Amino acid sequence: LQVLTGTIDLITALIQIDSTSIESIDQKLKIVSKTVDDLRMITTGILDYARQEVQPCSEPLNINQIIEEQIKLFAFIPEFKRGIKVNLSLSDQLPALIGNPIGIKQILSNFIKNAVDARADASQKHLTINTHTENKTIIITVSDTGECIRPGHRDLFFSPEFTTKPV
């Protein structure tokens, strides 16, 4: 929702300045439209889970494309755009993968958002995402120049309710 609000504000400002082409606005609106579709699917997934009617969604995925889409989406958030250098090193040799695209987008979005939050006070702000394969397994690495995870938190890192942020 933050991305949608930021994008709408950006488009409104661009229209007021009248220095943006229709093609540029159309491109931004397509990203917003895709995000609305993704949010609709996420909401449906949450409701299905709450009703215990979870039905797995599996389709062919292009992990690199999903990563690039998430970076484009985050580019609409002012905190992400300001002074953060993004480095993508995406292998073009990834094997075929069947999975849930919305689930993968949620995971990547959480990693990217956490990386942005962790870098808030860093003097150099870098986000690096790499993809490669090891023994037919796709490896996605997300790293940043922010504060590291404390050793005592590592075992809790993938627990659904775990956070180091103030609640």
Tab-separated table of C-alpha atoms in Angstrom:
chain	number	residue	atom	x	y	z
A	1	LEU	CA	0.000	0.000	0.000
A	2	GLN	CA	2.932	2.306	0.701
A	3	VAL	CA	4.136	1.717	-2.860
A	4	LEU	CA	0.704	2.473	-4.273
A	5	THR	CA	0.370	5.678	-2.261
A	6	GLY	CA	3.884	6.786	-3.205
A	7	THR	CA	3.275	6.044	-6.870
A	8	ILE	CA	-0.019	7.919	-6.932
A	9	ASP	CA	1.667	10.910	-5.247
A	10	LEU	CA	4.538	10.722	-7.751
A	11	ILE	CA	2.213	10.579	-10.763
A	12	THR	CA	0.148	13.444	-9.370
A	13	ALA	CA	3.286	15.555	-8.941
A	14	LEU	CA	4.504	14.679	-12.438
A	15	ILE	CA	1.190	15.652	-13.959
A	16	GLN	CA	1.243	18.965	-12.067
A	17	ILE	CA	4.746	19.715	-13.355
A	18	ASP	CA	3.610	18.609	-16.828
A	19	SER	CA	7.097	17.453	-17.730
A	20	THR	CA	6.364	13.757	-17.992
A	21	SER	CA	5.336	11.904	-21.090
A	22	ILE	CA	2.169	9.852	-21.272
A	23	GLU	CA	4.347	6.772	-21.904
A	24	SER	CA	6.185	7.304	-18.615
A	25	ILE	CA	2.939	7.718	-16.686
A	26	ASP	CA	1.478	4.669	-18.445
A	27	GLN	CA	4.533	2.607	-17.466
A	28	LYS	CA	4.180	3.627	-13.817
A	29	LEU	CA	0.454	2.894	-13.848
A	30	LYS	CA	1.119	-0.608	-15.213
A	31	ILE	CA	3.434	-1.277	-12.253
A	32	VAL	CA	0.757	0.010	-9.874
A	33	SER	CA	-1.867	-2.154	-11.567
A	34	LYS	CA	0.327	-5.253	-11.236
A	35	THR	CA	0.904	-4.425	-7.571
A	36	VAL	CA	-2.849	-4.147	-6.989
A	37	ASP	CA	-3.271	-7.606	-8.559
A	38	ASP	CA	-0.508	-8.976	-6.317
A	39	LEU	CA	-2.123	-7.405	-3.228
A	40	ARG	CA	-5.445	-8.945	-4.221
A	41	MET	CA	-3.800	-12.376	-4.416
A	42	ILE	CA	-1.998	-11.852	-1.086
A	43	THR	CA	-5.263	-10.836	0.570
A	44	THR	CA	-7.020	-13.864	-0.907
A	45	GLY	CA	-4.194	-16.072	0.369
A	46	ILE	CA	-4.514	-14.617	3.871
A	47	LEU	CA	-8.275	-15.116	3.855
A	48	ASP	CA	-7.943	-18.671	2.539
A	49	TYR	CA	-5.384	-19.437	5.234
A	50	ALA	CA	-7.654	-17.988	7.908
A	51	ARG	CA	-10.480	-20.189	6.615
A	52	GLN	CA	-8.131	-23.211	6.388
A	53	GLU	CA	-8.925	-23.566	2.696
A	54	VAL	CA	-5.366	-23.147	1.506
A	55	GLN	CA	-4.914	-24.421	-2.012
A	56	PRO	CA	-1.357	-24.398	-3.298
A	57	CYS	CA	-0.704	-22.338	-6.367
A	58	SER	CA	2.048	-23.674	-8.561
A	59	GLU	CA	3.178	-22.304	-11.875
A	60	PRO	CA	6.451	-21.893	-13.781
A	61	LEU	CA	8.528	-19.102	-12.249
A	62	ASN	CA	11.308	-16.886	-13.487
A	63	ILE	CA	13.072	-15.992	-10.233
A	64	ASN	CA	15.211	-13.290	-11.845
A	65	GLN	CA	12.149	-11.606	-13.321
A	66	ILE	CA	10.421	-11.648	-9.934
A	67	ILE	CA	13.501	-10.068	-8.311
A	68	GLU	CA	13.666	-7.349	-10.987
A	69	GLU	CA	9.932	-6.631	-10.569
A	70	GLN	CA	10.331	-6.299	-6.793
A	71	ILE	CA	13.239	-3.868	-7.206
A	72	LYS	CA	11.164	-1.764	-9.641
A	73	LEU	CA	8.324	-1.798	-7.148
A	74	PHE	CA	10.539	-0.670	-4.259
A	75	ALA	CA	11.957	2.105	-6.451
A	76	PHE	CA	8.691	3.981	-5.854
A	77	ILE	CA	9.398	4.189	-2.111
A	78	PRO	CA	11.337	7.375	-1.273
A	79	GLU	CA	13.447	5.691	1.466
A	80	PHE	CA	14.550	3.072	-1.051
A	81	LYS	CA	15.434	5.537	-3.794
A	82	ARG	CA	17.495	7.917	-1.659
A	83	GLY	CA	21.140	6.968	-1.736
A	84	ILE	CA	20.726	3.195	-1.989
A	85	LYS	CA	22.864	1.482	-4.576
A	86	VAL	CA	21.303	-1.724	-5.880
A	87	ASN	CA	23.521	-4.391	-7.370
A	88	LEU	CA	21.847	-7.340	-9.086
A	89	SER	CA	23.942	-10.308	-10.125
A	90	LEU	CA	21.385	-12.673	-11.597
A	91	SER	CA	22.462	-15.907	-13.238
A	92	ASP	CA	20.993	-16.636	-16.651
A	93	GLN	CA	21.571	-20.358	-16.015
A	94	LEU	CA	18.850	-20.992	-13.420
A	95	PRO	CA	16.890	-24.237	-13.748
A	96	ALA	CA	13.130	-24.289	-14.273
A	97	LEU	CA	11.150	-23.819	-11.076
A	98	ILE	CA	7.519	-24.482	-10.265
A	99	GLY	CA	6.160	-22.548	-7.303
A	100	ASN	CA	3.877	-19.896	-5.913
A	101	PRO	CA	4.823	-16.487	-7.392
A	102	ILE	CA	2.981	-14.488	-4.734
A	103	GLY	CA	4.713	-16.426	-1.954
A	104	ILE	CA	8.113	-15.783	-3.539
A	105	LYS	CA	7.266	-12.080	-3.972
A	106	GLN	CA	6.245	-11.843	-0.304
A	107	ILE	CA	9.512	-13.436	0.819
A	108	LEU	CA	11.641	-11.204	-1.420
A	109	SER	CA	9.677	-8.130	-0.413
A	110	ASN	CA	10.289	-8.907	3.277
A	111	PHE	CA	14.020	-9.427	2.695
A	112	ILE	CA	14.320	-6.185	0.694
A	113	LYS	CA	12.284	-4.196	3.224
A	114	ASN	CA	14.373	-5.583	6.082
A	115	ALA	CA	17.553	-4.689	4.197
A	116	VAL	CA	16.279	-1.133	3.667
A	117	ASP	CA	15.357	-0.822	7.363
A	118	ALA	CA	18.715	-2.260	8.479
A	119	ARG	CA	20.582	0.306	6.376
A	120	ALA	CA	18.698	3.315	7.696
A	121	ASP	CA	21.730	4.684	9.556
A	122	ALA	CA	24.490	3.219	7.373
A	123	SER	CA	26.826	5.714	5.716
A	124	GLN	CA	27.026	3.552	2.599
A	125	LYS	CA	23.757	2.007	1.560
A	126	HIS	CA	24.075	-1.003	-0.705
A	127	LEU	CA	21.645	-3.791	-1.489
A	128	THR	CA	22.984	-6.789	-3.379
A	129	ILE	CA	20.905	-9.652	-4.700
A	130	ASN	CA	22.567	-12.635	-6.345
A	131	THR	CA	21.141	-15.760	-7.916
A	132	HIS	CA	23.034	-18.889	-8.864
A	133	THR	CA	22.688	-22.656	-8.718
A	134	GLU	CA	24.369	-25.303	-6.631
A	135	ASN	CA	23.571	-28.950	-7.336
A	136	LYS	CA	20.333	-28.080	-9.194
A	137	THR	CA	19.225	-25.838	-6.317
A	138	ILE	CA	18.493	-22.156	-6.903
A	139	ILE	CA	20.326	-19.963	-4.383
A	140	ILE	CA	19.127	-16.396	-3.796
A	141	THR	CA	21.384	-14.206	-1.668
A	142	VAL	CA	20.185	-10.846	-0.340
A	143	SER	CA	22.818	-8.753	1.426
A	144	ASP	CA	23.118	-5.190	2.596
A	145	THR	CA	25.455	-2.845	4.434
A	146	GLY	CA	23.208	-2.579	7.471
A	147	GLU	CA	23.478	-4.008	10.949
A	148	CYS	CA	24.012	-7.775	11.095
A	149	ILE	CA	21.674	-10.252	12.736
A	150	ARG	CA	22.805	-10.966	16.277
A	151	PRO	CA	23.923	-14.575	16.896
A	152	GLY	CA	21.162	-15.093	19.486
A	153	HIS	CA	18.539	-14.180	16.898
A	154	ARG	CA	19.695	-16.467	14.086
A	155	ASP	CA	17.751	-19.506	15.300
A	156	LEU	CA	14.586	-17.393	15.510
A	157	PHE	CA	15.036	-15.669	12.170
A	158	PHE	CA	12.482	-17.714	10.223
A	159	SER	CA	9.893	-17.900	13.021
A	160	PRO	CA	6.677	-16.215	11.830
A	161	GLU	CA	6.285	-13.922	14.846
A	162	PHE	CA	9.973	-13.010	15.313
A	163	THR	CA	11.061	-9.400	14.892
A	164	THR	CA	13.865	-7.197	16.173
A	165	LYS	CA	11.805	-4.100	15.458
A	166	PRO	CA	9.848	-2.281	18.176
A	167	VAL	CA	6.307	-3.636	18.378
